[in-house]
PDB file of C-alpha atoms and ligand atoms in Angstrom:
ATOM      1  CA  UNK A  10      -8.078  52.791  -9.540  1.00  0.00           C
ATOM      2  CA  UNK A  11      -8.005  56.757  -9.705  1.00  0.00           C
ATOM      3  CA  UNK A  12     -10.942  56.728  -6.950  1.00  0.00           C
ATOM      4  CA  UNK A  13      -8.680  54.525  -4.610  1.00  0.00           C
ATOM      5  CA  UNK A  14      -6.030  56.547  -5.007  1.00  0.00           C
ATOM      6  CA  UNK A  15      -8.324  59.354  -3.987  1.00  0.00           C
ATOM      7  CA  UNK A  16      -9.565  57.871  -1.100  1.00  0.00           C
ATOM      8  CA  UNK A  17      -5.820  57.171   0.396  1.00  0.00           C
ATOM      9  CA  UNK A  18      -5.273  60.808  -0.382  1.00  0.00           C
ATOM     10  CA  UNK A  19      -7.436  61.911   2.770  1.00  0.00           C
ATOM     11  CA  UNK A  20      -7.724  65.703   3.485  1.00  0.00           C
ATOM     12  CA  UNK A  21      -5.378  66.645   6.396  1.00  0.00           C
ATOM     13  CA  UNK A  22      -7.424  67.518   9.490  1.00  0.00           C
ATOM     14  CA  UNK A  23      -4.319  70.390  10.088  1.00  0.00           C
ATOM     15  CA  UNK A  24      -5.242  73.484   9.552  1.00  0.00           C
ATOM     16  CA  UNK A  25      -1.332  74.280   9.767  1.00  0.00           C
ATOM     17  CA  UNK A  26       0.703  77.523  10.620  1.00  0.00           C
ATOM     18  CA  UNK A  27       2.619  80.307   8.745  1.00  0.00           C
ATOM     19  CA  UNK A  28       6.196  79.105   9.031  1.00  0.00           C
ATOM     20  CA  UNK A  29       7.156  82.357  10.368  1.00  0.00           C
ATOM     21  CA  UNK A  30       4.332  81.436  13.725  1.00  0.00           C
ATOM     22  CA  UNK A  31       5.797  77.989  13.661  1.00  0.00           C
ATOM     23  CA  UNK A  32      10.046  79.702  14.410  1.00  0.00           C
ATOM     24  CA  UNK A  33       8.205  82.367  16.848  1.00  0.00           C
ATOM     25  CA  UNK A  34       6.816  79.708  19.224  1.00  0.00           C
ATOM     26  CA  UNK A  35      10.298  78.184  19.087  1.00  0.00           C
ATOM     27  CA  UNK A  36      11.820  81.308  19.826  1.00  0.00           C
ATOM     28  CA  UNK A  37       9.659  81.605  22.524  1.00  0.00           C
ATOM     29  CA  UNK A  38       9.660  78.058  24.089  1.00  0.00           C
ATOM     30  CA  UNK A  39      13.894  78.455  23.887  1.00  0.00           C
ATOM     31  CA  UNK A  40      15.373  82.485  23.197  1.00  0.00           C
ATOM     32  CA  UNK A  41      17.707  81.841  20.689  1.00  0.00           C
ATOM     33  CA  UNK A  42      19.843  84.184  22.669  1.00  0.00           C
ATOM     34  CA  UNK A  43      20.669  81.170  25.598  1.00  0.00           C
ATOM     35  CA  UNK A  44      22.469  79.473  23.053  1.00  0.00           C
ATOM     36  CA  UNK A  45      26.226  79.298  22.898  1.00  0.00           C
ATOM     37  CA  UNK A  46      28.114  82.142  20.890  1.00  0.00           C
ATOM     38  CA  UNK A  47      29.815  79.241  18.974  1.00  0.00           C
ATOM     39  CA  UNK A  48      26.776  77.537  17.928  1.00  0.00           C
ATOM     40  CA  UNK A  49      24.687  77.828  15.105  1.00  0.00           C
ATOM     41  CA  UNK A  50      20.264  77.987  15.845  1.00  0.00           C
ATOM     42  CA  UNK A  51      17.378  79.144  14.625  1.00  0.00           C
ATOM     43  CA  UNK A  52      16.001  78.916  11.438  1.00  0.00           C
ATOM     44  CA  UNK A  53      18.700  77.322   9.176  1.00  0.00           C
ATOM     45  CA  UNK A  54      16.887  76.837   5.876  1.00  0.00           C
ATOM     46  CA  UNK A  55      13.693  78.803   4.548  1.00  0.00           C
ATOM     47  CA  UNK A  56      12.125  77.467   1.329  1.00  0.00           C
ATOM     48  CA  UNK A  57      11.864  79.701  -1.308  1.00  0.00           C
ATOM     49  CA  UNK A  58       7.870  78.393  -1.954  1.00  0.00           C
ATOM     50  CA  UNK A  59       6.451  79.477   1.048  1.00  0.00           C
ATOM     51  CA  UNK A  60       3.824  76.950   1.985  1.00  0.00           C
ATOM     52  CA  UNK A  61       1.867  76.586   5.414  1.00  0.00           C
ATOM     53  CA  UNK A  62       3.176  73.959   8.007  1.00  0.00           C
ATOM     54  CA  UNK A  63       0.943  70.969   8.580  1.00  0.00           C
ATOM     55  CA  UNK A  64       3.296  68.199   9.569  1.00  0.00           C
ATOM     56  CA  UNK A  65       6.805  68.282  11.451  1.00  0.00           C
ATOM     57  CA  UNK A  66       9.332  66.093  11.841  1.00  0.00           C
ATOM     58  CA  UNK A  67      11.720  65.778  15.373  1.00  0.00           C
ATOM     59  CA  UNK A  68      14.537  64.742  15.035  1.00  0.00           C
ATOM     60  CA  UNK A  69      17.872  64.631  16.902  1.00  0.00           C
ATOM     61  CA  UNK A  70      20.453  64.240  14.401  1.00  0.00           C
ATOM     62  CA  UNK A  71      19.096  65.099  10.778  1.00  0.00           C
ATOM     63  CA  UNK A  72      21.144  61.985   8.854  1.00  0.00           C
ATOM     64  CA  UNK A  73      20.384  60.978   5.450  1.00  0.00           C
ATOM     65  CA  UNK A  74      17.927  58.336   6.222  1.00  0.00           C
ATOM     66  CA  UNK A  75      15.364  60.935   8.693  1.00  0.00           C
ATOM     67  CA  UNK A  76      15.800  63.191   5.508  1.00  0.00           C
ATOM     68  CA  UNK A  77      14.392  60.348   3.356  1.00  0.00           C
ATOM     69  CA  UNK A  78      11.651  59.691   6.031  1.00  0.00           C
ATOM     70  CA  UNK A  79      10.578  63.564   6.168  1.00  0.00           C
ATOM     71  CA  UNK A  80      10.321  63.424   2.467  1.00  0.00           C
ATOM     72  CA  UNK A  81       8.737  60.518   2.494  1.00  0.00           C
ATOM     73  CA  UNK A  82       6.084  61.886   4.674  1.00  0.00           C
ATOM     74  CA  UNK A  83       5.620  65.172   2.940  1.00  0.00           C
ATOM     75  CA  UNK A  84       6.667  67.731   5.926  1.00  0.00           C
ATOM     76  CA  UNK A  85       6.909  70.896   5.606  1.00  0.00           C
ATOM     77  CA  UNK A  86       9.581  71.268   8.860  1.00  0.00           C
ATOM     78  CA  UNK A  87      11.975  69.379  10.029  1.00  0.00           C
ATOM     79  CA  UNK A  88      13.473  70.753  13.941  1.00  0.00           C
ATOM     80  CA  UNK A  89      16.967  68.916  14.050  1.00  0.00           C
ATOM     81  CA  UNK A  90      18.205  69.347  17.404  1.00  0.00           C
ATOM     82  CA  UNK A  91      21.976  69.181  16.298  1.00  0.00           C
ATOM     83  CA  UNK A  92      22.988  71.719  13.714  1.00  0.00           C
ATOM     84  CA  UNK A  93      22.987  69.756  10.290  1.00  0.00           C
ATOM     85  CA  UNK A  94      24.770  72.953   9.152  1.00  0.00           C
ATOM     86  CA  UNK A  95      27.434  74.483  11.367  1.00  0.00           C
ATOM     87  CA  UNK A  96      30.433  74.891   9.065  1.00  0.00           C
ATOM     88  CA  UNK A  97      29.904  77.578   6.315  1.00  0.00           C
ATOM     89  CA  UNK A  98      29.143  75.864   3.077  1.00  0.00           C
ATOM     90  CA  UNK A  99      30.845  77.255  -0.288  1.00  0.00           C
ATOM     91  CA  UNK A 100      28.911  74.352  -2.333  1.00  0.00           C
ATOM     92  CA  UNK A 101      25.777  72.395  -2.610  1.00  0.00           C
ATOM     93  CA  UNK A 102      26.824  69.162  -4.885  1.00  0.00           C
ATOM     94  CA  UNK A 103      26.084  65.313  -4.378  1.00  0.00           C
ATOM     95  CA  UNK A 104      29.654  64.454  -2.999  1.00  0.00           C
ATOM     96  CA  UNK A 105      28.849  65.443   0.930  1.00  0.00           C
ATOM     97  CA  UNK A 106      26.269  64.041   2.541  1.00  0.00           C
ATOM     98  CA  UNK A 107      25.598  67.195   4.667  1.00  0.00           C
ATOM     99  CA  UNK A 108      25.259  68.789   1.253  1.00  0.00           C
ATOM    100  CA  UNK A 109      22.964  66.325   0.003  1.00  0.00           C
ATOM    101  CA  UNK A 110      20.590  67.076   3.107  1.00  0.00           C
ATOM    102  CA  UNK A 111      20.663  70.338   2.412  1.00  0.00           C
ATOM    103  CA  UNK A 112      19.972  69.985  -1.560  1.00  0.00           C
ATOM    104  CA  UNK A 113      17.536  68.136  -0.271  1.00  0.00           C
ATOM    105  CA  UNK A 114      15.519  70.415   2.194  1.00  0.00           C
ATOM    106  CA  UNK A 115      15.761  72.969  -1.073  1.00  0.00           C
ATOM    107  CA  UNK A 116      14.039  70.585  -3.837  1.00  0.00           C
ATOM    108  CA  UNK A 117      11.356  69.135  -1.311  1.00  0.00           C
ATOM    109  CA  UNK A 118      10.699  73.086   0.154  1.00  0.00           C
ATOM    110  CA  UNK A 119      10.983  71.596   4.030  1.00  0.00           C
ATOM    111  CA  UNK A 120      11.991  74.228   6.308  1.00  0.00           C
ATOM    112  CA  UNK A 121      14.629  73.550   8.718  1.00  0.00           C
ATOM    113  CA  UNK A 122      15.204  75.242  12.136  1.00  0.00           C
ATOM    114  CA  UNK A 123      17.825  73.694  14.827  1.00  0.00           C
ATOM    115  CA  UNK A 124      17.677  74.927  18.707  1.00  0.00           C
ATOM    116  CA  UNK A 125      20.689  73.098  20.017  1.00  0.00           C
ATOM    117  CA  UNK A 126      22.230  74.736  23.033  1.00  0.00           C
ATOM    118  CA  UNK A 127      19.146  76.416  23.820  1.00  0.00           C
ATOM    119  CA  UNK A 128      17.338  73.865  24.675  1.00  0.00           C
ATOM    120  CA  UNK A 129      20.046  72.334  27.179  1.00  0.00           C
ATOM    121  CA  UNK A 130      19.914  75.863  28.831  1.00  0.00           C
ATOM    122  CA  UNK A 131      16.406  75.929  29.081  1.00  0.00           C
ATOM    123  CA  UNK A 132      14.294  75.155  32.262  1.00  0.00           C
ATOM    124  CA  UNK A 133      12.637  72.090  30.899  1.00  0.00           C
ATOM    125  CA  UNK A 134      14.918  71.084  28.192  1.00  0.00           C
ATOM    126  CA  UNK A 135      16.950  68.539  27.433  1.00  0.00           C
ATOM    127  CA  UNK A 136      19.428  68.936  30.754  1.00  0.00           C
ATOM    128  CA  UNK A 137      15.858  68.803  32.851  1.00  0.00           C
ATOM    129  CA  UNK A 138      14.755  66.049  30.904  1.00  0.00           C
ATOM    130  CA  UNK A 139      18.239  63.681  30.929  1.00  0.00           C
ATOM    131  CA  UNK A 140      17.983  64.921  35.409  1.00  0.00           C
ATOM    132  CA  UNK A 141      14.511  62.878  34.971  1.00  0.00           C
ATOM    133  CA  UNK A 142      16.705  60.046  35.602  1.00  0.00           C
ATOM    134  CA  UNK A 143      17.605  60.931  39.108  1.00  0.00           C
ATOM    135  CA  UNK A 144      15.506  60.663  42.331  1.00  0.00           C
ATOM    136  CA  UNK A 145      16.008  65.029  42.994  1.00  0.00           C
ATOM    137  CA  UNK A 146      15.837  66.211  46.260  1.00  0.00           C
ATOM    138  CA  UNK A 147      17.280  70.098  44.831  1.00  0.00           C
ATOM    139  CA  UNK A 148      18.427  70.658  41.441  1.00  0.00           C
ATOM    140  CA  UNK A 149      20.784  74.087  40.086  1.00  0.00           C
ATOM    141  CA  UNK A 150      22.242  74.695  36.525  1.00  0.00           C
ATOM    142  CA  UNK A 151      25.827  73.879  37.396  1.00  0.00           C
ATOM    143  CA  UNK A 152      26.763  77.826  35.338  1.00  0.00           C
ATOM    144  CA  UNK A 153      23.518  79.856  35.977  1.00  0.00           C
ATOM    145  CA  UNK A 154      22.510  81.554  32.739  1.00  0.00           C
ATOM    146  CA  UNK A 155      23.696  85.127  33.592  1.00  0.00           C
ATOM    147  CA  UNK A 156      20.433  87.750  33.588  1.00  0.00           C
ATOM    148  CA  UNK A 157      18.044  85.483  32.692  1.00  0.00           C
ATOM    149  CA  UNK A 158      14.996  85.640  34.675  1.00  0.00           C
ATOM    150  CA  UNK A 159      13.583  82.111  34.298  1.00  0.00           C
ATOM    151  CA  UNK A 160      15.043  80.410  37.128  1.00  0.00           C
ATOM    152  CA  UNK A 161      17.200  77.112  36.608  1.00  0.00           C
ATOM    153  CA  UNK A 162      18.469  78.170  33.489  1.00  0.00           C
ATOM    154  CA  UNK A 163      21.677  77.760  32.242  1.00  0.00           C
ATOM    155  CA  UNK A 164      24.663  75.212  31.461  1.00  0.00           C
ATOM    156  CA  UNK A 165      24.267  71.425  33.344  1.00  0.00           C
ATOM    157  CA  UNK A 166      23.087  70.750  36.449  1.00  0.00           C
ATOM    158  CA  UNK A 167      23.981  69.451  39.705  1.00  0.00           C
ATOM    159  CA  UNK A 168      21.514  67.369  41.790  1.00  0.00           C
ATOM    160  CA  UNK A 169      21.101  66.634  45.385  1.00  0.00           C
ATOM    161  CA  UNK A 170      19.977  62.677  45.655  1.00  0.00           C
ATOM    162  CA  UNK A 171      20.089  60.045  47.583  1.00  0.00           C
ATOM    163  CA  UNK A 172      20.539  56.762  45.303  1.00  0.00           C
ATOM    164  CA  UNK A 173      23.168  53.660  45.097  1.00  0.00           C
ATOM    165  CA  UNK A 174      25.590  53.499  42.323  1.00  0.00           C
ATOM    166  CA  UNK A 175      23.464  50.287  40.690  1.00  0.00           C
ATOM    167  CA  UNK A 176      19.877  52.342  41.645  1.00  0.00           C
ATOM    168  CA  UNK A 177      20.735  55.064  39.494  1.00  0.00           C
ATOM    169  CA  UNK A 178      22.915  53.118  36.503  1.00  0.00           C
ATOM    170  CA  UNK A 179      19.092  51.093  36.678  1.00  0.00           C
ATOM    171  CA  UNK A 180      16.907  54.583  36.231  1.00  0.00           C
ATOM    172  CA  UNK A 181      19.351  55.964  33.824  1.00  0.00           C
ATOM    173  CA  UNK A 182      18.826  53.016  31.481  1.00  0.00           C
ATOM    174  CA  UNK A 183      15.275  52.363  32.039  1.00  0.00           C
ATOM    175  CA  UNK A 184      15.072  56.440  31.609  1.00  0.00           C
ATOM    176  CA  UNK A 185      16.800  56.777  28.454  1.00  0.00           C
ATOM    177  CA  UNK A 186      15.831  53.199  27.650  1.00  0.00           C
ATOM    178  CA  UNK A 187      19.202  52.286  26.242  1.00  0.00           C
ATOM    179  CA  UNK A 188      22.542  50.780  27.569  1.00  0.00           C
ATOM    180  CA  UNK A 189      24.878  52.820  29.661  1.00  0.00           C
ATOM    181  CA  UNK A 190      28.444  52.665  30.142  1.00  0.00           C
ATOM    182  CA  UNK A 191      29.769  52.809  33.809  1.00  0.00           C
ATOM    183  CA  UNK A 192      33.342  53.912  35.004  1.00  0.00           C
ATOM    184  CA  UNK A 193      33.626  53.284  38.474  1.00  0.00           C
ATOM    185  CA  UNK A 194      35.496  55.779  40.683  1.00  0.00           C
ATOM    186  CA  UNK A 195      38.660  54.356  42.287  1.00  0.00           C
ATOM    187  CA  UNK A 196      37.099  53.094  46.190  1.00  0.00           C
ATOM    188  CA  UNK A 197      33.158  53.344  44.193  1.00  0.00           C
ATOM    189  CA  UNK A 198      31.549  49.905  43.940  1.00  0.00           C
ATOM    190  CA  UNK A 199      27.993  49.102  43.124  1.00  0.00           C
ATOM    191  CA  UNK A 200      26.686  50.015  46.446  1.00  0.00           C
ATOM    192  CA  UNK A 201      28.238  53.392  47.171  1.00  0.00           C
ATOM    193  CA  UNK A 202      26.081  55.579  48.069  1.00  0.00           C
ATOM    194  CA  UNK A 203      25.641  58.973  45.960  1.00  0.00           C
ATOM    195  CA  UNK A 204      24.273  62.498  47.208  1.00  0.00           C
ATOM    196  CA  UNK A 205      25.694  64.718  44.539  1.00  0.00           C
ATOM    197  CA  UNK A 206      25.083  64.138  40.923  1.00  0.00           C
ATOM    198  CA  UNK A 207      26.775  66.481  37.708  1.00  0.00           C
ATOM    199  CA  UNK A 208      24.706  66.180  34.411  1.00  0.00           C
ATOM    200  CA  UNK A 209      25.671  67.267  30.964  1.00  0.00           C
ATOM    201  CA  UNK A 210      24.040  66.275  28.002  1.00  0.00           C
ATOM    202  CA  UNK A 211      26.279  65.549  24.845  1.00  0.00           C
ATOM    203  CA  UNK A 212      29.815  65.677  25.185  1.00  0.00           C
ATOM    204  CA  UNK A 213      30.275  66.860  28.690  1.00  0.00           C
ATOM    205  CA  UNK A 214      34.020  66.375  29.141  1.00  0.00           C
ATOM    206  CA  UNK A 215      35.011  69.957  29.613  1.00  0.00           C
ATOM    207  CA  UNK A 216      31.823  71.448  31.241  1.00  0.00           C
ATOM    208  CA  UNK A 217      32.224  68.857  33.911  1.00  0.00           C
ATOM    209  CA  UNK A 218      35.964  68.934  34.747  1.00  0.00           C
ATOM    210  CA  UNK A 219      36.953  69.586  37.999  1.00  0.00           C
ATOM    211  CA  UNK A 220      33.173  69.745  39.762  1.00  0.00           C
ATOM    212  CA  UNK A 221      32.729  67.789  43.243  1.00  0.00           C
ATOM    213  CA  UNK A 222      30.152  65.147  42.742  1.00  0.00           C
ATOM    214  CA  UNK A 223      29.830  61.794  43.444  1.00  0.00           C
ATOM    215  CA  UNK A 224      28.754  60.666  39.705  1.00  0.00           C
ATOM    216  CA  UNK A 225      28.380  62.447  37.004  1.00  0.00           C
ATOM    217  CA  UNK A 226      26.302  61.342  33.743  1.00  0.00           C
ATOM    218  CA  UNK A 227      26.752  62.547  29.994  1.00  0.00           C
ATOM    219  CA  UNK A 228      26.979  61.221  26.730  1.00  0.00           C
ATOM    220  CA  UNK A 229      30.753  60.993  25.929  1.00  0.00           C
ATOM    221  CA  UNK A 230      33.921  61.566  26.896  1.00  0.00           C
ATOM    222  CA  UNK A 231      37.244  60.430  25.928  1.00  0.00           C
ATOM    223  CA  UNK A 232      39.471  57.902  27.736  1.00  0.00           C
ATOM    224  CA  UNK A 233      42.386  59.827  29.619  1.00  0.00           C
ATOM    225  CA  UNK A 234      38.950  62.309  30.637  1.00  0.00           C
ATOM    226  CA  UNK A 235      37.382  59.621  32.387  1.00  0.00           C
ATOM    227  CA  UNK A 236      40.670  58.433  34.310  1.00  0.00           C
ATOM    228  CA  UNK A 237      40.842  62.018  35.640  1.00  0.00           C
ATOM    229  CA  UNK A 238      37.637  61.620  36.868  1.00  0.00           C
ATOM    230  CA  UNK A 239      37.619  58.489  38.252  1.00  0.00           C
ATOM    231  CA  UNK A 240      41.022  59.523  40.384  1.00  0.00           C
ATOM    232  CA  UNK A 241      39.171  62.598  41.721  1.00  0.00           C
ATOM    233  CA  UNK A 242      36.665  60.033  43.274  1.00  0.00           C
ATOM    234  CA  UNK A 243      33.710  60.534  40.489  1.00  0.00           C
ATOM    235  CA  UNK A 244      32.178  57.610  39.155  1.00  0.00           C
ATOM    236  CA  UNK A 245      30.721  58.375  35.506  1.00  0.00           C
ATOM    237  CA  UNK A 246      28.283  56.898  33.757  1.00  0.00           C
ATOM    238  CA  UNK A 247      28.068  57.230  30.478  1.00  0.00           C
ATOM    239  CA  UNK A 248      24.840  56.916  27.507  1.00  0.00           C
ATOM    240  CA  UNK A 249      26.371  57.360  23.943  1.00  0.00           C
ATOM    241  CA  UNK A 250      26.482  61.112  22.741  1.00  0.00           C
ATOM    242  CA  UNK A 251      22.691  61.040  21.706  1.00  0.00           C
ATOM    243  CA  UNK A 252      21.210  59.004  23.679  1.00  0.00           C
ATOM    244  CA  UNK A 253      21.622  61.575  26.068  1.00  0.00           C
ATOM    245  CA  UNK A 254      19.401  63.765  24.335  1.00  0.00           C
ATOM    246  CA  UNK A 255      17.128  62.335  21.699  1.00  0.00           C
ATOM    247  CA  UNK A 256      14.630  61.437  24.308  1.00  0.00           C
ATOM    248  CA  UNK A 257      14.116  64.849  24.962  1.00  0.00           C
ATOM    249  CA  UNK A 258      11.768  64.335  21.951  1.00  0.00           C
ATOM    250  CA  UNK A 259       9.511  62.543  23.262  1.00  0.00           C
ATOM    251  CA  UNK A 260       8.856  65.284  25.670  1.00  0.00           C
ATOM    252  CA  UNK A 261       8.665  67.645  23.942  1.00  0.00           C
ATOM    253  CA  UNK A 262       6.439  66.797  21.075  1.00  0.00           C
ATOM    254  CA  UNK A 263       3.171  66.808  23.328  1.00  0.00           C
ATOM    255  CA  UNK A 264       4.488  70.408  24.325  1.00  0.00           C
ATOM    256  CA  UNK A 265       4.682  71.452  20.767  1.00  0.00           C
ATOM    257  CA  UNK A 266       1.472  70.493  19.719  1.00  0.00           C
ATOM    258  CA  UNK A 267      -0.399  72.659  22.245  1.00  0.00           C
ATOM    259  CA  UNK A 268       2.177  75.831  21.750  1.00  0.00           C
ATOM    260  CA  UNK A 269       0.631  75.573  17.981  1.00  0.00           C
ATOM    261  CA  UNK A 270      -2.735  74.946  19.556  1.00  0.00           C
ATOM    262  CA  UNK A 271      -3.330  71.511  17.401  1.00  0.00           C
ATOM    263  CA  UNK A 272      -2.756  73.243  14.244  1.00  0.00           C
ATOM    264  CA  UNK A 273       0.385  71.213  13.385  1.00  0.00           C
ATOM    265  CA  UNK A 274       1.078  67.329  13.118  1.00  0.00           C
ATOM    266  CA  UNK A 275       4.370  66.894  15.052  1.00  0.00           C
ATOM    267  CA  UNK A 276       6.294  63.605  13.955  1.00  0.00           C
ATOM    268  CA  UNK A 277       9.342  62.591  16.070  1.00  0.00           C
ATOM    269  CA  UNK A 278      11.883  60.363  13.683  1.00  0.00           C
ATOM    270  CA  UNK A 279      11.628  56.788  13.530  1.00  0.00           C
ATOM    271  CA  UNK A 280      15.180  56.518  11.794  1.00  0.00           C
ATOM    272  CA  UNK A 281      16.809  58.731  14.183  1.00  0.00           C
ATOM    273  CA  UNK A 282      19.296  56.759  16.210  1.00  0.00           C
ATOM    274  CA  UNK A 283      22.946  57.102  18.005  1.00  0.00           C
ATOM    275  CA  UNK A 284      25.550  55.760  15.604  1.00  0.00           C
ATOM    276  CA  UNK A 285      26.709  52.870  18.679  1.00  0.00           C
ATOM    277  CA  UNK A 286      24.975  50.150  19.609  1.00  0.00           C
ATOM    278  CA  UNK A 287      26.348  47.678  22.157  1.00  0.00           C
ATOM    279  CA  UNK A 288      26.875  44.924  20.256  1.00  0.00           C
ATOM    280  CA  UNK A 289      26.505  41.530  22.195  1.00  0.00           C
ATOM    281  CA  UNK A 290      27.136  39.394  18.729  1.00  0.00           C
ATOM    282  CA  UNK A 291      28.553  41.339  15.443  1.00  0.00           C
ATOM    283  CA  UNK A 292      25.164  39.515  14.117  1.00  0.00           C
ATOM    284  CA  UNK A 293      22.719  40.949  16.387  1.00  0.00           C
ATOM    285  CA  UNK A 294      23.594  44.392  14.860  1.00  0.00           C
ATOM    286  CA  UNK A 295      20.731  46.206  13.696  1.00  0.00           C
ATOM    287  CA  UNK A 296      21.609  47.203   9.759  1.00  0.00           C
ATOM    288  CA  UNK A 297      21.340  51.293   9.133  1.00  0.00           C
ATOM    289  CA  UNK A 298      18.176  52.107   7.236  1.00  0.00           C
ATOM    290  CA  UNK A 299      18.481  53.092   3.348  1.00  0.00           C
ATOM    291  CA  UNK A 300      19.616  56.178   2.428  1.00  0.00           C
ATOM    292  CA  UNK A 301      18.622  57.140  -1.017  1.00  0.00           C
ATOM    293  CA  UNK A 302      16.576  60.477  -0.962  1.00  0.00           C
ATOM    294  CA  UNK A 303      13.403  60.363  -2.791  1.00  0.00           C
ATOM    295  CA  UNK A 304      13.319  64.065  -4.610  1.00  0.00           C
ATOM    296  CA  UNK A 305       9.782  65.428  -5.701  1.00  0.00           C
TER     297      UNK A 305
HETATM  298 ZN1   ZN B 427      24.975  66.857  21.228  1.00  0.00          ZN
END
């Protein structure tokens, strides 16, 4: 019994980084300094037993369910692209959920480092990756990243195409393979031709406002928003907050790996999902994993 045990117990073929390496890639791949002056990024948690980084978990959203999965799989790192701590804290109990992540990260020594608004700047982030969607014939961040020499960085983007309103509602979905929500503009129908496309991904309400474009596509927005823009003659097409972003992931893992030259597993979250999911029948709804955290 002991020697099967053993034998499941395989030596990782990682040789694994320094944590410190692990956040200077990051840095690298995304400054920290594109970020928003509201946000909160970097490195967000640093275990107090310092241990090498073999495996990582990606995640968009770190809920209490990936947290279960990344103990589960014995990381060392998780990279949450949402902030799982943005507020200040004053406590650490078992009454907040957000608390119980953190508690946690602590017990199980993961690290935890969140890039958020630095990766939408970024040229090839999650902005780029959400524009996959469209057929580009030119592409511009829709607020250029003042004195930044990479060029197409910054806040959205606006794309040049040359699609129908039901061509691009099809990419979009095959692209971010989930349902999207579509709010015609008033005189738009599923044939209307569009040659100017806005992208924001997230919440991209009040980033958005007021730009000419034919369509725009983001994650969310609220009611009375959309009526404004469907008035000013933009149809908008909506994915769910993170759908809009979470298959940035995907991308980027690959990327990861050969920034740490192979050293590092990289994991992206199988219990990462968007909160809403179109339901067609209440009993096709798919239940929400278990939460219970395993502690070491
Ligand atoms: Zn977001």
């Amino acid at each position: 019994m002991l020697r099967g045990v053993t034998s499941l117990r395989k030596m990782s073929s990682y040789s694994g980084r320094k944590l410190t390496a692990v956040v200077k890639e990051l840095e690298n791949f995304a400054p920290l300094s594109l970020a928003e002056k509201w946000d909160n990024v970097g490195l967000l948690i640093e275990p107090h037993n310092e241990r090498d980084v073999k495996k990582i978990l990606l995640t968009n959203d770190l809920t209490e369910p990936v947290m279960k999965e990344a103990v589960e799989k014995q990381v060392e790192m998780i990279i949450s692209y949402h902030p799982p701590i943005f507020k200040p804290l004053t406590r650490i109990t078992k009454s907040n959920w957000k608390e119980r992540v953190v508690a946690a990260c602590l017990a199980n020594s993961i690290a935890l480092y969140s890039p958020h608004t630095s990766w939408d700047k970024k040229t090839g982030g999650v902005n780029d990756w959400l524009a996959q969607s469209v057929t580009i014939k030119s592409i511009r961040p829709l607020i250029p990243e003042f004195g930044c020499t990479e060029p197409g960085t910054g806040s959205g983007r606006l794309i040049e195409t040359n699609m129908t309103i039901s061509q691009l509602v099809e990419a979009l979905q095959h692209h971010i393979e989930n349902d999207v929500h579509v709010a015609l503009a008033v005189g738009h129908d599923s044939k209307t031709l569009v040659r100017t496309v806005g992208i924001c991904a997230g919440s991209g309400g009040s980033l958005l406002r007021g730009i000419q474009a034919d369509t725009i596509i983001t994650g969310e927005m609220s009611h009375h928003e959309l009526l404004e823009f469907n008035h000013n003659g933009t149809t908008v097409l909506l994915c769910n907050h993170s759908n809009s972003e979470r298959g940035f992931l995907r991308m980027f893992a690959p990327k990861l790996g050969e920034l740490l030259q192979g050293a590092c597993q990289i994991l992206i979250s199988e219990k990462d999902q968007d909160p809403l999911v179109t339901a067609v029948r209440v009993s096709e709804c798919r239940p929400k994993a278990s939460s219970t955290i395993n502690r070491s």
